[in-house]
Amino acid sequence: MSLNLAAGQRLRDRYELVSPMTDALASTAEVWRGYDTVLGLDVRMIFLAADHEAKEAAVDAARRCVLVDDVRLVKVLSVFDSGEAEVIVTEIPAGTAVSEYLEVEPIATDQARAIAGEAAGALDAGVRRGVRHLALSPELVRIDSSGALFVDGLAIASALEGSEHGDDLSADLDRIDAASITMLLAAMLTGKPIPSGEDERAELAREAAADQPDELRELLEGQASGDGPVSTGDVIRALVPWGEIDPKKLPEVDVDQPATQAMPAAAPSAASPAEEPATERSTAAGAATAAGAAGVAGAARGTETASASRGAHGSADQAPAWAAGASQRWSDSPSWEDLGTDEADDEDEDEPRRGGFFSPGNVVLLLTLLLVILVAFWAVKNLTRDPDPISEPTETATEAVTEEPTEPTEPEPSEEPSEEPTEELAPPEIANVTLLNPQAALLDPSNVNEQDNPGLVPRAWDGDPNSYWSSWWYSDPEFWMKEGIGLHIELAAEANVEEVVLHVAGNGGLVQWRDTAPAAPNSGQVISESAMSTDTVLKAAEPLKTTSIILWFESLPQASDGKNRIDLSEIEIR
């Protein structure tokens, strides 16, 4: 169905068509570069005619994507019916597609790891809103010149491809996205495109695993054997910590990029309405065209849950790549001082100065002089006046009052206090132990009640030394995006506690016995602390009378398999 679209045509009295564009996301639809006259922003407009097979699915996906706001996702701005077609309006993806880098050579391990980690974080932001990608490919992941990453086609790409996932469970959909990111990593490490067949994909994953760090090798080999990650959160935990994306470390590609990259705002065409002069458009475009419309729009949306969505990270001081990119893009805007200088330079130098004698400076000087004169007058007047006469006080005779001494009364003998017998407290006995994970939402809000296996905690005090409570394993022993995890030990009755003994199948890390409440396990005074081992003893300086004990794990020990994890078999209270 022909839509008869033309440059200069305006839709909804807002979106002006500029020129057709080819696009990796919507190859089966008609795509135009447009200009949003309200936001002063270049946009991508995807037209789905009435007879387009994927129209309903794509429109539904786009409407769900409007709710997802992450700076690493190419944002859907609007969805509307133009009468002849459904129109999906998005930002224009900025930067260079990963597929273009792969045409040159493989990507260095540290950069591939960072790109895959950021992409996993972007998709994880969609998962928290119930929106999944399901069709991630190297063509839909882009890197701009500042190192910021953009993922295109959340949910829309899958819908346009005609993929059917209506009966799939959420866990199955999560596994699809996790596999897509893992295969993206394999493609970057080998420099090869992702094949369509399962056997070929498994072979690519095995090839990519060669000579890689242990955590990457395990991730890729698990994917090859069919036992790969089951969610984007799993991928994030396997990849952390990752560094910043550095465009200088990526393969060099041709400067001439396809039309899908961010472009400067369109110049007025002959078909543009006469009521919109060129000067008005250039002013409206403003900062949006300084570094690409999509990049600036992404930076303007802020950086809310992006950190959270990235999953675990090695250092809290290490800023994510997209934050640095956004800061750099905004730094191109003129400052208020520059604007003030420009206005001052525009003034006519020959214009006579205003104010004359009654200029502000002269008025202040006159008031100051008047104040000095008044103070001097007041000082001279007070120094030269006659002193007031001094009158001598009249003497009054006072009679001494003598008091008759009273005989002291002997105090009644007080009864000696009777010593109360000290209360005998029963030996401490554990009644319950629960997991404390106050910062779980910072790591992944979608599985707060599942992180670090709270259901296995009873194994840590069941009396069986062969059963364990095991936390999640982390690539970084200092956790990431959270300060640690804790345990709340409730006693059957008030008791005097001298020691807490932990039997841990691992070594290292740091555990603290803290004097605090379960609501704030990472605060309060540290009663005792120690690295962990088979017999970890936390001893108080003097017995503590209490009904509960808070343990806080600030860093993780190394388990027997070499992973950073807590394997706790038994807790003893003495």
XYZ file of C-alpha atoms in Angstrom:
574
model
C 0.000 0.000 0.000
C 1.503 3.327 -1.075
C 1.336 6.021 1.600
C 2.178 8.983 -0.703
C 4.596 10.532 1.787
C 6.622 13.578 0.722
C 9.324 15.775 2.209
C 7.881 18.816 3.954
C 4.607 17.064 4.785
C 3.520 17.709 8.381
C 1.613 15.204 10.516
C -0.473 16.068 13.569
C 0.655 19.663 13.047
C 3.940 18.663 14.694
C 6.078 16.126 12.815
C 7.577 17.330 9.527
C 8.915 14.727 7.107
C 12.473 15.403 5.960
C 13.728 12.441 3.921
C 13.379 8.641 3.606
C 15.966 6.581 5.459
C 17.111 2.970 5.502
C 16.984 1.341 8.896
C 18.144 -1.951 10.411
C 15.161 -2.092 12.761
C 12.275 -1.659 10.316
C 13.408 -3.030 6.972
C 9.860 -4.166 6.160
C 8.279 -0.766 6.825
C 8.553 2.711 5.334
C 10.897 4.794 7.484
C 11.430 8.571 7.346
C 13.660 10.996 9.122
C 11.400 13.650 10.588
C 11.581 16.804 12.619
C 9.594 17.351 15.811
C 8.740 21.048 15.682
C 7.628 21.039 19.334
C 10.745 19.491 20.855
C 13.128 20.837 18.200
C 14.389 17.317 17.663
C 15.208 15.030 14.750
C 13.173 11.814 14.990
C 12.739 8.492 13.225
C 9.217 7.808 11.967
C 8.228 4.203 11.199
C 5.073 3.940 9.057
C 3.082 0.695 9.239
C 0.407 0.571 6.553
C -2.970 -0.967 7.237
C -2.008 -4.134 5.357
C 1.332 -4.623 7.154
C 1.332 -8.097 8.700
C 3.038 -7.016 11.935
C 1.185 -3.731 12.414
C -0.870 -4.692 15.474
C 1.974 -6.472 17.252
C 4.474 -3.685 16.542
C 2.114 -0.941 17.707
C 1.346 -2.859 20.907
C 5.076 -3.340 21.525
C 5.788 0.343 20.901
C 3.091 1.440 23.344
C 4.564 -0.777 26.040
C 8.038 0.606 25.315
C 6.870 4.151 26.021
C 6.803 3.171 29.707
C 10.465 2.112 29.721
C 12.919 4.918 30.405
C 16.622 4.080 30.366
C 19.327 6.256 28.860
C 20.809 3.235 27.045
C 17.588 2.449 25.188
C 16.520 4.251 22.017
C 13.344 5.808 23.364
C 9.903 5.527 21.788
C 8.471 9.051 21.826
C 5.000 8.619 20.394
C 2.600 6.220 18.665
C -0.332 7.558 16.626
C -2.639 6.855 13.691
C -2.090 9.117 10.690
C -5.211 7.888 8.944
C -3.378 5.825 6.340
C -0.878 4.160 8.676
C 0.156 3.641 12.256
C 3.236 5.740 13.032
C 5.910 4.908 15.637
C 8.089 7.900 16.492
C 11.466 7.248 18.151
C 14.772 8.915 18.720
C 17.306 8.465 15.935
C 19.890 5.878 17.089
C 23.259 7.532 17.563
C 26.707 6.172 16.802
C 28.069 3.143 14.982
C 26.488 -0.324 15.009
C 28.511 -3.147 16.557
C 27.996 -5.094 13.326
C 30.090 -2.489 11.486
C 32.983 -3.022 13.893
C 32.732 -6.790 13.367
C 33.175 -6.296 9.627
C 36.673 -4.952 10.374
C 38.026 -7.208 13.147
C 37.131 -8.758 16.533
C 36.642 -6.435 19.483
C 39.100 -6.500 22.394
C 37.977 -8.579 25.388
C 37.648 -5.663 27.818
C 35.578 -3.657 25.330
C 33.407 -6.638 24.356
C 32.774 -7.279 28.031
C 31.790 -3.652 28.663
C 29.497 -3.516 25.623
C 27.765 -6.777 26.557
C 27.411 -5.628 30.177
C 25.865 -2.292 29.224
C 23.539 -4.004 26.736
C 22.452 -6.458 29.444
C 21.729 -3.544 31.762
C 19.625 -1.843 29.087
C 17.557 -4.971 28.469
C 17.213 -5.517 32.208
C 15.569 -2.083 32.491
C 12.897 -3.358 30.115
C 12.449 -6.575 32.088
C 11.565 -4.539 35.179
C 8.653 -3.090 33.181
C 7.684 -6.451 31.734
C 9.060 -5.565 28.285
C 11.671 -7.771 26.633
C 13.722 -7.367 23.477
C 13.701 -10.950 22.111
C 15.554 -10.000 18.905
C 18.861 -8.436 19.954
C 21.546 -8.405 17.246
C 24.836 -6.577 16.579
C 22.963 -4.303 14.150
C 20.773 -2.968 16.964
C 23.574 -2.119 19.427
C 25.366 1.164 18.740
C 28.282 3.074 20.271
C 28.677 6.832 19.855
C 31.892 8.859 19.851
C 31.756 9.451 23.621
C 31.473 5.735 24.419
C 27.750 5.804 25.205
C 25.810 2.686 24.232
C 22.331 2.607 22.696
C 20.150 -0.484 22.226
C 17.512 -0.159 19.531
C 14.270 -2.059 18.956
C 13.179 -3.113 22.444
C 10.152 -5.405 21.813
C 9.529 -3.701 18.428
C 12.228 -5.626 16.533
C 10.745 -8.959 17.573
C 7.237 -7.833 16.633
C 8.334 -6.614 13.197
C 10.083 -9.928 12.573
C 6.806 -11.708 13.246
C 8.215 -13.723 16.171
C 5.507 -15.482 18.161
C 6.029 -15.697 21.924
C 2.462 -15.430 23.115
C 2.410 -18.732 25.012
C 5.949 -18.528 26.389
C 6.442 -18.167 30.127
C 8.379 -15.213 31.517
C 11.304 -17.491 32.368
C 11.515 -18.647 28.749
C 11.486 -15.051 27.496
C 14.201 -14.085 29.987
C 16.345 -16.954 28.724
C 15.982 -15.700 25.121
C 17.346 -12.265 26.005
C 20.137 -13.771 28.122
C 21.168 -16.010 25.214
C 21.093 -13.054 22.803
C 23.513 -11.058 24.932
C 25.804 -14.062 25.371
C 25.871 -14.629 21.609
C 26.518 -10.909 21.069
C 29.568 -11.309 23.326
C 30.701 -14.360 21.340
C 30.332 -12.470 18.046
C 32.400 -9.542 19.337
C 35.184 -11.810 20.617
C 35.427 -13.776 17.350
C 34.576 -11.036 14.874
C 31.948 -13.288 13.276
C 28.216 -12.696 12.763
C 25.754 -14.668 14.866
C 24.510 -17.713 12.901
C 20.867 -18.770 12.919
C 21.286 -22.524 13.584
C 21.573 -23.796 17.144
C 24.563 -26.016 16.387
C 26.428 -23.173 14.692
C 25.654 -20.854 17.619
C 26.989 -23.427 20.080
C 30.177 -23.755 18.052
C 30.601 -19.976 17.965
C 30.218 -19.805 21.757
C 32.846 -22.543 22.234
C 35.235 -20.768 19.877
C 34.764 -17.472 21.700
C 35.473 -19.136 25.073
C 39.056 -19.997 24.131
C 41.730 -18.026 26.006
C 39.191 -15.916 27.905
C 39.039 -15.078 31.640
C 37.394 -17.785 33.723
C 34.093 -15.969 34.211
C 33.696 -15.297 30.468
C 34.748 -18.815 29.575
C 32.197 -20.327 31.967
C 29.465 -18.071 30.600
C 30.187 -18.959 26.962
C 30.749 -22.667 27.551
C 27.513 -22.839 29.526
C 25.702 -21.305 26.574
C 27.320 -23.776 24.194
C 26.271 -26.759 26.322
C 22.694 -25.564 26.744
C 23.219 -24.602 30.380
C 23.657 -20.876 29.837
C 22.337 -17.903 31.820
C 18.592 -17.832 32.466
C 18.139 -14.054 32.761
C 19.789 -10.741 32.020
C 20.623 -10.548 35.730
C 22.657 -13.752 35.406
C 24.610 -12.238 32.513
C 25.263 -9.067 34.494
C 26.608 -10.987 37.492
C 28.886 -13.034 35.238
C 30.336 -9.978 33.491
C 30.995 -7.649 36.416
C 33.158 -5.768 36.906
C 33.473 -4.137 33.495
C 35.156 -0.871 32.592
C 34.143 2.019 30.393
C 33.570 1.699 26.678
C 36.471 3.469 24.956
C 35.806 4.218 21.259
C 39.555 4.584 20.705
C 39.983 0.871 21.485
C 37.324 -0.221 18.996
C 38.151 -1.129 15.370
C 38.340 1.802 12.985
C 35.406 2.029 10.620
C 34.687 4.324 7.677
C 33.594 7.818 8.622
C 30.632 7.693 6.241
C 27.881 6.021 8.214
C 24.441 4.823 7.068
C 21.410 6.993 7.533
C 20.492 5.410 10.832
C 23.018 7.447 12.769
C 22.100 10.694 14.511
C 22.037 13.620 12.069
C 21.946 17.385 12.429
C 18.541 19.036 12.304
C 17.128 19.274 8.809
C 17.528 22.528 6.939
C 14.292 24.105 5.658
C 13.311 22.724 2.264
C 11.438 24.373 -0.542
C 8.365 22.432 0.511
C 8.546 23.677 4.107
C 5.626 25.855 5.232
C 6.263 29.547 4.756
C 5.223 30.359 8.304
C 8.363 28.604 9.717
C 11.448 30.673 8.857
C 14.899 29.093 8.910
C 16.056 31.148 11.884
C 13.204 29.847 14.006
C 14.060 26.213 13.213
C 17.760 26.572 13.917
C 16.962 28.159 17.272
C 14.529 25.388 18.141
C 17.058 22.699 17.271
C 19.611 24.273 19.622
C 21.553 21.871 21.779
C 19.718 18.868 20.344
C 21.784 19.093 17.173
C 25.088 19.712 18.898
C 25.851 16.034 19.477
C 23.027 14.220 17.705
C 19.373 14.342 18.557
C 19.185 10.898 20.080
C 22.235 11.364 22.269
C 21.065 14.617 23.807
C 17.546 13.351 24.321
C 18.993 10.320 26.095
C 21.113 12.493 28.347
C 18.143 14.703 29.154
C 16.146 11.808 30.438
C 18.641 11.304 33.255
C 20.365 8.264 34.649
C 17.920 6.861 37.216
C 17.970 3.106 37.244
C 20.680 2.656 34.746
C 23.181 1.747 37.433
C 20.784 -0.567 39.018
C 20.019 -2.224 35.781
C 23.637 -2.868 35.013
C 23.857 -5.328 37.839
C 26.979 -5.925 39.928
C 30.048 -3.742 39.364
C 33.550 -3.661 40.718
C 33.792 -0.116 42.086
C 31.226 2.441 43.135
C 33.565 5.232 42.028
C 33.713 3.975 38.464
C 31.211 6.005 36.459
C 29.342 4.128 33.738
C 30.221 4.952 30.179
C 26.846 6.395 29.319
C 27.042 8.889 32.205
C 30.349 10.245 30.931
C 28.953 10.465 27.422
C 25.867 12.328 28.533
C 27.968 14.788 30.528
C 30.178 15.415 27.547
C 27.211 16.032 25.269
C 25.692 18.603 27.591
C 29.019 20.350 28.061
C 28.778 21.692 24.507
C 25.932 24.024 25.472
C 26.798 27.729 25.956
C 27.071 28.944 29.524
C 25.121 31.819 31.007
C 28.362 33.807 31.233
C 28.866 33.371 27.496
C 25.332 34.567 26.825
C 25.844 37.604 29.001
C 29.084 38.438 27.225
C 27.427 38.184 23.852
C 24.699 40.609 24.909
C 27.230 43.061 26.226
C 29.202 42.924 22.994
C 26.067 43.734 21.034
C 25.550 47.069 22.786
C 26.355 50.257 20.920
C 29.691 51.567 22.168
C 28.740 55.157 21.246
C 25.625 55.164 23.427
C 26.011 57.801 26.204
C 26.407 56.461 29.721
C 23.350 56.678 31.962
C 23.022 57.793 35.574
C 25.163 60.980 35.815
C 25.765 62.271 39.345
C 23.016 60.089 40.778
C 24.603 56.852 39.675
C 24.502 54.041 42.271
C 28.158 54.520 43.179
C 27.768 58.221 43.954
C 24.619 57.635 46.046
C 26.380 54.999 48.179
C 29.364 57.306 48.730
C 27.076 60.177 49.797
C 25.165 58.015 52.306
C 28.418 56.716 53.780
C 29.733 60.266 54.285
C 26.487 61.341 55.975
C 26.651 58.361 58.350
C 30.247 59.245 59.364
C 29.198 62.840 60.167
C 26.300 61.696 62.367
C 28.511 59.274 64.318
C 31.149 61.971 64.904
C 28.514 64.456 66.126
C 27.103 61.935 68.601
C 30.607 61.131 69.947
C 31.575 64.786 70.492
C 28.270 65.553 72.244
C 28.681 62.705 74.728
C 32.332 63.544 75.487
C 31.715 67.236 76.261
C 28.534 67.107 78.397
C 28.687 67.581 82.213
C 28.802 64.420 84.250
C 25.734 63.545 86.334
C 26.098 64.339 90.133
C 26.942 61.390 92.290
C 24.834 60.988 95.406
C 26.284 59.145 98.388
C 24.108 56.373 99.741
C 22.706 56.763 103.248
C 24.098 54.452 105.828
C 21.590 52.242 107.510
C 22.331 50.406 110.660
C 21.851 46.769 110.421
C 21.483 44.616 113.405
C 23.211 41.353 113.435
C 20.831 38.569 113.855
C 22.200 35.769 115.890
C 20.715 32.408 115.657
C 20.503 30.087 118.595
C 22.535 26.958 117.812
C 20.404 23.894 117.683
C 21.543 20.616 118.983
C 22.367 18.246 116.181
C 20.119 15.278 115.880
C 21.710 11.992 115.354
C 20.684 10.359 112.084
C 18.678 7.245 112.384
C 20.659 4.225 111.418
C 19.730 3.205 107.900
C 19.109 -0.333 106.984
C 21.807 -1.922 104.918
C 20.588 -2.647 101.367
C 19.944 -6.235 100.802
C 21.767 -7.728 97.855
C 19.356 -8.972 95.209
C 20.322 -12.279 93.701
C 21.579 -11.987 90.099
C 19.185 -13.325 87.510
C 20.260 -16.610 86.118
C 19.804 -16.566 82.298
C 19.481 -19.677 80.272
C 22.214 -20.478 77.725
C 21.610 -18.773 74.359
C 19.498 -20.776 71.953
C 18.704 -19.866 68.326
C 14.992 -19.523 67.548
C 15.241 -18.232 63.971
C 17.671 -16.808 61.424
C 16.622 -14.572 58.503
C 18.493 -12.962 55.633
C 18.966 -9.170 55.623
C 19.428 -7.702 52.146
C 18.531 -3.997 52.468
C 20.087 -2.917 49.167
C 18.858 -5.760 46.957
C 16.770 -3.392 44.835
C 19.909 -1.490 43.839
C 21.281 -4.652 42.269
C 18.089 -5.909 40.605
C 14.582 -4.763 41.630
C 12.965 -7.645 39.761
C 14.161 -10.390 42.153
C 14.607 -8.732 45.549
C 13.031 -11.672 47.392
C 15.228 -14.216 45.628
C 18.694 -12.674 45.924
C 21.226 -14.645 47.962
C 18.874 -17.600 48.542
C 16.855 -16.577 51.627
C 15.000 -19.903 51.492
C 18.219 -21.803 52.264
C 19.090 -19.844 55.434
C 17.555 -22.470 57.820
C 20.317 -24.828 56.731
C 22.779 -22.617 58.629
C 21.329 -23.649 62.024
C 19.662 -27.002 61.414
C 22.375 -28.954 63.263
C 23.521 -30.719 60.104
C 27.137 -29.768 59.263
C 26.704 -31.168 55.763
C 23.937 -28.730 54.758
C 24.783 -25.160 53.752
C 23.234 -21.773 53.237
C 24.999 -20.423 50.159
C 24.758 -16.815 49.047
C 24.880 -15.857 45.387
C 28.362 -15.796 43.920
C 29.750 -12.456 42.739
C 32.573 -11.663 40.363
C 33.609 -8.926 42.790
C 34.178 -9.993 46.444
C 33.114 -6.488 47.539
C 29.641 -7.130 46.075
C 28.408 -4.443 43.650
C 25.737 -1.760 43.878
C 25.261 -2.727 47.527
C 27.439 -2.689 50.633
C 26.828 -6.271 51.707
C 24.279 -8.685 53.159
C 23.430 -9.729 56.708
C 21.816 -12.302 58.987
C 19.407 -11.616 61.861
C 19.739 -14.257 64.580
C 16.766 -14.331 66.976
C 17.266 -16.041 70.335
C 14.611 -18.099 72.109
C 15.022 -15.932 75.245
C 17.230 -13.165 76.580
C 20.732 -14.472 77.198
C 24.284 -13.385 77.858
C 26.218 -13.872 74.636
C 30.006 -13.971 74.579
C 30.821 -15.589 71.239
C 29.307 -16.200 67.831
C 30.975 -19.019 65.898
C 30.448 -19.466 62.142
C 31.492 -22.596 60.279
C 32.245 -21.410 56.744
C 33.480 -23.573 53.869
C 35.802 -20.910 52.517
C 38.412 -18.373 53.476
C 38.728 -14.601 53.515
C 36.165 -11.847 53.302
C 34.931 -9.950 56.352
C 32.012 -10.600 58.728
C 31.010 -8.240 61.566
C 28.912 -8.669 64.702
C 27.118 -5.342 65.006
C 25.095 -3.696 67.782
C 22.190 -2.529 65.637
C 18.647 -3.328 64.530
C 17.519 -5.545 61.627
C 16.178 -2.472 59.804
C 19.713 -1.036 59.554
C 22.132 -3.979 59.634
C 25.012 -2.028 58.077
C 25.067 0.590 60.858
C 25.739 0.600 64.582
C 28.823 -0.255 66.619
C 31.010 -3.185 65.586
C 31.256 -5.573 68.539
C 33.652 -7.944 66.782
C 34.819 -8.696 63.250
C 36.916 -11.315 61.518
C 37.877 -12.855 58.222
C 36.042 -16.116 57.575
C 37.353 -19.664 57.808
C 36.226 -23.102 58.941
C 35.864 -21.827 62.518
C 35.168 -18.100 62.513
C 34.963 -16.783 66.089
C 33.424 -13.397 66.872
C 34.121 -12.641 70.569
C 32.648 -9.712 72.535
C 34.859 -7.758 74.956
C 32.299 -8.518 77.685
C 29.116 -10.617 77.665
C 26.231 -8.920 75.861
C 22.735 -9.355 77.288
C 20.467 -9.547 74.229
C 17.669 -11.325 72.399
C 19.034 -10.913 68.861
C 22.318 -10.755 66.976
C 23.061 -8.965 63.713
C 25.814 -10.303 61.456
C 26.913 -8.170 58.505
C 29.006 -9.621 55.666
C 30.984 -6.705 54.237
C 32.999 -8.776 51.754
C 32.790 -12.343 50.503
C 35.114 -15.256 51.222
C 36.417 -17.487 48.451
C 34.528 -20.776 48.371
C 36.088 -24.153 47.644
C 35.348 -23.795 43.914
C 37.155 -20.440 43.786
C 34.018 -18.293 43.549
C 33.244 -15.363 45.820
C 30.413 -16.808 47.913
C 29.382 -17.545 51.506
C 28.895 -21.273 52.244
C 27.733 -21.320 55.882
C 27.033 -24.757 57.410
C 26.363 -23.935 61.085
C 26.032 -21.020 63.530
C 26.903 -21.483 67.218
C 26.002 -18.977 69.962
C 27.952 -19.203 73.217
